[in-house]
Amino acid sequence: MGIEVNFEGKIALITGASSGLGARFAKALAGAGAQVVLASRRTDRLKELRAEIEADGGAAHVVALDVTDMASIKSAIAHAETEAGPIDILVNNSGVSTTQRLVDVSEEDYGYVMDTNLRGAFFVAQQTAKRMIARAKGDPKKQHRIINIASVAGLRVLPQIGIYCMSKAGVVQMTKAMAVEWGKYNINVNAICPGYISTEINEDYFDTEQGKKLIGMLPRKRAGKPEDLDGLLLLLAAEESHFINGAIITADDGMTAQ
């Protein structure tokens, strides 16, 4: 018996969609039939992505979102539902990092990472879930999905990015807490923990001597590509994954198995 995943009629909100993994997540969901709402601070980049998606036959909307600002979060979610309709799927992807030893972390560094990666992710999920819960009370069979983008750095400490590791470990526990509390409303909350994925942000680094040395230490001596996460993303977003809740799933080519 074959299973065909189809997201026609579904509305998916993707944060941090202006580049990297967020842009790829949006393309993957749009390609599977979902209407996607692209959210980030860089709306010029979002408009370019919307044009790409529409050229490929998909449907996309653009909303401005600063996940560090509660007013912006509430406004963006309201705008998304006005433009596209009730959100069925949230891909909670916004994230930033700094590189330094812990003894060199400033208050500004700490706030920059935590406000986006943990505080921002929490309140985006919370404000979206409030609307999902209200709909579930009216229709108990209605299914919703929240997919938090964590990292293998939330499962093991990686050098020079300790604050990032701490923030993503928080996302891991946040995912479990949300899954337990919101599962009764048919909101499945899961997390993807990618390993080293080559994007426009880090591809130049992977070409340096230090970057090549890092890649050489991985099990198959390669970095992933954003599209390598498509299958897992679509699985967790689909209604067929209704029995997967509170899962923390690595997609790291065996990195954390070492």
Tab-separated table of C-alpha atoms in Angstrom:
chain	number	residue	atom	x	y	z
A	1	MET	CA	0.000	0.000	0.000
A	2	GLY	CA	1.479	3.338	-1.067
A	3	ILE	CA	1.211	6.601	0.835
A	4	GLU	CA	1.043	9.855	-1.113
A	5	VAL	CA	1.605	12.973	0.951
A	6	ASN	CA	-0.495	15.883	-0.250
A	7	PHE	CA	-0.692	19.257	1.435
A	8	GLU	CA	-3.339	20.880	-0.759
A	9	GLY	CA	-5.572	23.049	1.384
A	10	LYS	CA	-2.942	23.306	4.138
A	11	ILE	CA	-1.449	26.601	5.321
A	12	ALA	CA	2.163	26.527	6.510
A	13	LEU	CA	3.957	29.380	8.271
A	14	ILE	CA	7.754	29.266	8.005
A	15	THR	CA	9.844	31.631	10.118
A	16	GLY	CA	13.354	32.613	9.089
A	17	ALA	CA	12.315	31.933	5.490
A	18	SER	CA	14.501	34.567	3.848
A	19	SER	CA	17.478	32.230	3.334
A	20	GLY	CA	19.072	28.876	4.066
A	21	LEU	CA	16.990	26.119	5.585
A	22	GLY	CA	13.896	28.295	5.970
A	23	ALA	CA	13.788	29.064	2.259
A	24	ARG	CA	14.214	25.380	1.441
A	25	PHE	CA	11.474	24.342	3.880
A	26	ALA	CA	9.110	26.789	2.192
A	27	LYS	CA	9.917	25.427	-1.264
A	28	ALA	CA	9.463	21.830	-0.129
A	29	LEU	CA	6.053	22.465	1.425
A	30	ALA	CA	4.887	24.601	-1.488
A	31	GLY	CA	6.032	21.901	-3.893
A	32	ALA	CA	3.884	19.404	-1.981
A	33	GLY	CA	0.791	21.597	-2.393
A	34	ALA	CA	0.694	23.756	0.746
A	35	GLN	CA	0.116	27.486	0.717
A	36	VAL	CA	3.187	28.868	2.450
A	37	VAL	CA	3.515	32.056	4.480
A	38	LEU	CA	7.078	33.324	4.381
A	39	ALA	CA	8.112	35.230	7.498
A	40	SER	CA	11.289	37.101	8.443
A	41	ARG	CA	12.623	40.612	8.874
A	42	ARG	CA	14.086	40.728	5.344
A	43	THR	CA	10.900	41.056	3.325
A	44	ASP	CA	12.824	41.929	0.146
A	45	ARG	CA	14.330	38.438	0.192
A	46	LEU	CA	10.922	36.945	0.957
A	47	LYS	CA	9.412	38.623	-2.082
A	48	GLU	CA	12.123	37.099	-4.261
A	49	LEU	CA	11.389	33.673	-2.778
A	50	ARG	CA	7.658	34.160	-3.297
A	51	ALA	CA	8.316	34.882	-6.972
A	52	GLU	CA	10.361	31.680	-7.278
A	53	ILE	CA	7.636	29.601	-5.639
A	54	GLU	CA	4.906	31.128	-7.778
A	55	ALA	CA	6.979	30.568	-10.927
A	56	ASP	CA	7.047	26.872	-9.997
A	57	GLY	CA	3.256	26.816	-9.632
A	58	GLY	CA	3.069	27.214	-5.844
A	59	ALA	CA	1.266	29.705	-3.637
A	60	ALA	CA	3.123	31.966	-1.195
A	61	HIS	CA	2.485	34.989	0.980
A	62	VAL	CA	4.918	37.370	2.683
A	63	VAL	CA	4.729	38.741	6.237
A	64	ALA	CA	7.255	40.774	8.184
A	65	LEU	CA	8.333	39.127	11.431
A	66	ASP	CA	10.859	39.962	14.122
A	67	VAL	CA	10.754	37.026	16.532
A	68	THR	CA	12.429	39.084	19.256
A	69	ASP	CA	9.429	41.449	19.391
A	70	MET	CA	6.116	40.215	20.806
A	71	ALA	CA	4.055	42.827	18.974
A	72	SER	CA	5.662	41.740	15.702
A	73	ILE	CA	4.909	38.075	16.463
A	74	LYS	CA	1.223	38.749	17.138
A	75	SER	CA	0.912	40.997	14.107
A	76	ALA	CA	2.643	38.529	11.767
A	77	ILE	CA	0.486	35.582	12.834
A	78	ALA	CA	-2.703	37.633	12.505
A	79	HIS	CA	-1.564	38.881	9.096
A	80	ALA	CA	-0.697	35.338	7.991
A	81	GLU	CA	-4.155	34.034	8.862
A	82	THR	CA	-5.856	37.020	7.237
A	83	GLU	CA	-3.837	36.603	4.037
A	84	ALA	CA	-3.794	32.818	3.718
A	85	GLY	CA	-6.138	31.274	6.285
A	86	PRO	CA	-5.813	29.364	9.568
A	87	ILE	CA	-2.299	28.028	10.095
A	88	ASP	CA	-2.131	24.222	9.969
A	89	ILE	CA	1.647	23.854	10.093
A	90	LEU	CA	4.281	25.982	11.813
A	91	VAL	CA	7.926	25.518	10.917
A	92	ASN	CA	9.664	27.353	13.749
A	93	ASN	CA	12.999	27.960	12.105
A	94	SER	CA	14.455	31.389	12.972
A	95	GLY	CA	17.932	31.108	14.440
A	96	VAL	CA	21.218	32.954	14.903
A	97	SER	CA	24.623	32.184	16.363
A	98	THR	CA	27.868	33.751	17.516
A	99	THR	CA	31.310	32.173	17.648
A	100	GLN	CA	33.482	32.620	20.728
A	101	ARG	CA	34.589	31.007	23.955
A	102	LEU	CA	32.132	31.168	26.838
A	103	VAL	CA	34.440	33.457	28.809
A	104	ASP	CA	34.198	35.979	25.971
A	105	VAL	CA	30.386	36.013	25.721
A	106	SER	CA	28.944	39.464	26.393
A	107	GLU	CA	25.454	40.304	27.573
A	108	GLU	CA	24.717	41.435	24.033
A	109	ASP	CA	25.921	38.123	22.564
A	110	TYR	CA	23.850	36.157	25.053
A	111	GLY	CA	20.711	38.176	24.450
A	112	TYR	CA	21.161	38.103	20.669
A	113	VAL	CA	21.206	34.289	20.569
A	114	MET	CA	18.712	33.506	23.323
A	115	ASP	CA	16.154	36.117	22.297
A	116	THR	CA	15.912	34.654	18.803
A	117	ASN	CA	16.590	30.946	19.238
A	118	LEU	CA	14.697	30.246	22.455
A	119	ARG	CA	12.522	33.150	23.566
A	120	GLY	CA	11.474	33.968	20.012
A	121	ALA	CA	10.815	30.340	19.114
A	122	PHE	CA	8.737	29.879	22.250
A	123	PHE	CA	6.464	32.844	21.709
A	124	VAL	CA	5.974	32.174	17.996
A	125	ALA	CA	4.860	28.642	18.877
A	126	GLN	CA	2.747	29.849	21.805
A	127	GLN	CA	0.883	32.494	19.824
A	128	THR	CA	0.296	30.102	16.927
A	129	ALA	CA	-0.824	27.324	19.271
A	130	LYS	CA	-3.397	29.559	20.942
A	131	ARG	CA	-5.198	29.853	17.610
A	132	MET	CA	-4.774	26.132	16.892
A	133	ILE	CA	-6.236	25.234	20.292
A	134	ALA	CA	-9.239	27.497	19.763
A	135	ARG	CA	-9.961	25.770	16.438
A	136	ALA	CA	-9.438	22.314	17.932
A	137	LYS	CA	-12.063	23.021	20.580
A	138	GLY	CA	-14.546	23.631	17.780
A	139	ASP	CA	-13.383	20.675	15.696
A	140	PRO	CA	-11.694	17.945	17.790
A	141	LYS	CA	-10.655	16.049	14.632
A	142	LYS	CA	-8.644	18.973	13.297
A	143	GLN	CA	-4.904	18.221	13.167
A	144	HIS	CA	-2.088	20.747	13.499
A	145	ARG	CA	1.697	20.450	13.334
A	146	ILE	CA	4.502	22.445	14.944
A	147	ILE	CA	8.016	21.601	13.807
A	148	ASN	CA	10.760	23.254	15.832
A	149	ILE	CA	14.171	23.444	14.192
A	150	ALA	CA	16.717	22.602	16.863
A	151	SER	CA	20.224	21.267	16.094
A	152	VAL	CA	22.637	18.500	16.951
A	153	ALA	CA	24.226	21.317	18.970
A	154	GLY	CA	21.262	20.960	21.314
A	155	LEU	CA	22.274	17.353	21.956
A	156	ARG	CA	26.044	17.671	22.236
A	157	VAL	CA	28.421	20.533	22.936
A	158	LEU	CA	30.259	21.840	19.899
A	159	PRO	CA	33.335	24.074	20.263
A	160	GLN	CA	33.109	27.869	20.135
A	161	ILE	CA	29.288	27.975	19.994
A	162	GLY	CA	28.360	27.220	23.592
A	163	ILE	CA	25.550	29.792	23.775
A	164	TYR	CA	24.040	28.407	20.582
A	165	CYS	CA	24.224	24.894	22.053
A	166	MET	CA	22.456	26.081	25.198
A	167	SER	CA	19.696	27.768	23.189
A	168	LYS	CA	19.043	24.712	21.048
A	169	ALA	CA	19.052	22.417	24.087
A	170	GLY	CA	16.285	24.673	25.362
A	171	VAL	CA	14.391	24.173	22.104
A	172	VAL	CA	14.651	20.404	22.582
A	173	GLN	CA	13.061	20.558	26.048
A	174	MET	CA	10.558	23.172	24.860
A	175	THR	CA	9.432	20.769	22.133
A	176	LYS	CA	8.799	17.994	24.630
A	177	ALA	CA	6.893	20.289	26.995
A	178	MET	CA	4.686	21.577	24.181
A	179	ALA	CA	4.029	18.064	22.895
A	180	VAL	CA	2.835	16.930	26.323
A	181	GLU	CA	0.634	19.972	26.965
A	182	TRP	CA	-0.840	20.463	23.496
A	183	GLY	CA	-1.116	16.880	22.305
A	184	LYS	CA	-4.673	16.596	23.616
A	185	TYR	CA	-5.667	19.240	21.053
A	186	ASN	CA	-4.215	17.193	18.170
A	187	ILE	CA	-1.238	19.513	17.909
A	188	ASN	CA	1.819	17.372	17.263
A	189	VAL	CA	5.052	19.126	18.231
A	190	ASN	CA	8.359	17.648	17.095
A	191	ALA	CA	11.905	18.867	16.543
A	192	ILE	CA	14.410	18.352	13.760
A	193	CYS	CA	18.069	18.424	14.799
A	194	PRO	CA	20.134	18.976	11.664
A	195	GLY	CA	23.836	18.305	11.569
A	196	TYR	CA	26.224	20.319	9.417
A	197	ILE	CA	24.228	21.599	6.443
A	198	SER	CA	25.885	23.743	3.782
A	199	THR	CA	23.964	26.980	3.155
A	200	GLU	CA	24.893	30.440	1.900
A	201	ILE	CA	25.776	31.384	5.478
A	202	ASN	CA	28.493	28.781	5.994
A	203	GLU	CA	29.490	27.425	2.578
A	204	ASP	CA	32.523	29.699	2.358
A	205	TYR	CA	33.687	28.452	5.767
A	206	PHE	CA	33.444	24.832	4.640
A	207	ASP	CA	35.878	25.694	1.830
A	208	THR	CA	38.537	26.935	4.281
A	209	GLU	CA	41.253	24.710	5.721
A	210	GLN	CA	39.541	24.686	9.118
A	211	GLY	CA	36.171	23.942	7.541
A	212	LYS	CA	37.575	21.069	5.490
A	213	LYS	CA	39.186	19.658	8.630
A	214	LEU	CA	35.802	19.757	10.371
A	215	ILE	CA	34.060	17.993	7.498
A	216	GLY	CA	36.836	15.404	7.463
A	217	MET	CA	35.931	14.435	11.035
A	218	LEU	CA	32.322	13.553	10.123
A	219	PRO	CA	31.372	9.886	9.556
A	220	ARG	CA	30.982	10.237	5.784
A	221	LYS	CA	33.192	13.295	5.448
A	222	ARG	CA	30.533	15.492	3.904
A	223	ALA	CA	28.134	18.283	4.808
A	224	GLY	CA	24.474	17.970	4.022
A	225	LYS	CA	22.385	20.047	1.654
A	226	PRO	CA	19.148	21.822	2.653
A	227	GLU	CA	17.132	19.448	0.452
A	228	ASP	CA	18.432	16.511	2.507
A	229	LEU	CA	15.883	17.532	5.155
A	230	ASP	CA	12.880	17.496	2.800
A	231	GLY	CA	11.750	13.971	3.599
A	232	LEU	CA	11.812	14.444	7.358
A	233	LEU	CA	10.099	17.817	7.137
A	234	LEU	CA	7.262	16.475	4.995
A	235	LEU	CA	6.862	13.435	7.248
A	236	LEU	CA	6.447	15.549	10.378
A	237	ALA	CA	4.119	17.994	8.633
A	238	ALA	CA	1.819	15.304	7.242
A	239	GLU	CA	-1.370	14.064	8.885
A	240	GLU	CA	0.010	10.537	8.469
A	241	SER	CA	2.503	11.340	11.239
A	242	HIS	CA	-0.286	11.646	13.842
A	243	PHE	CA	1.437	9.144	16.168
A	244	ILE	CA	4.733	11.054	16.189
A	245	ASN	CA	4.644	13.613	18.986
A	246	GLY	CA	7.439	14.964	21.175
A	247	ALA	CA	10.081	13.364	18.952
A	248	ILE	CA	13.575	14.838	18.706
A	249	ILE	CA	14.908	13.563	15.395
A	250	THR	CA	18.468	14.011	14.183
A	251	ALA	CA	19.291	14.407	10.504
A	252	ASP	CA	23.060	14.496	10.740
A	253	ASP	CA	24.454	11.708	8.532
A	254	GLY	CA	25.480	9.718	11.604
A	255	MET	CA	27.336	12.510	13.404
A	256	THR	CA	25.744	11.950	16.811
A	257	ALA	CA	26.067	8.168	16.424
A	258	GLN	CA	29.857	8.382	16.715
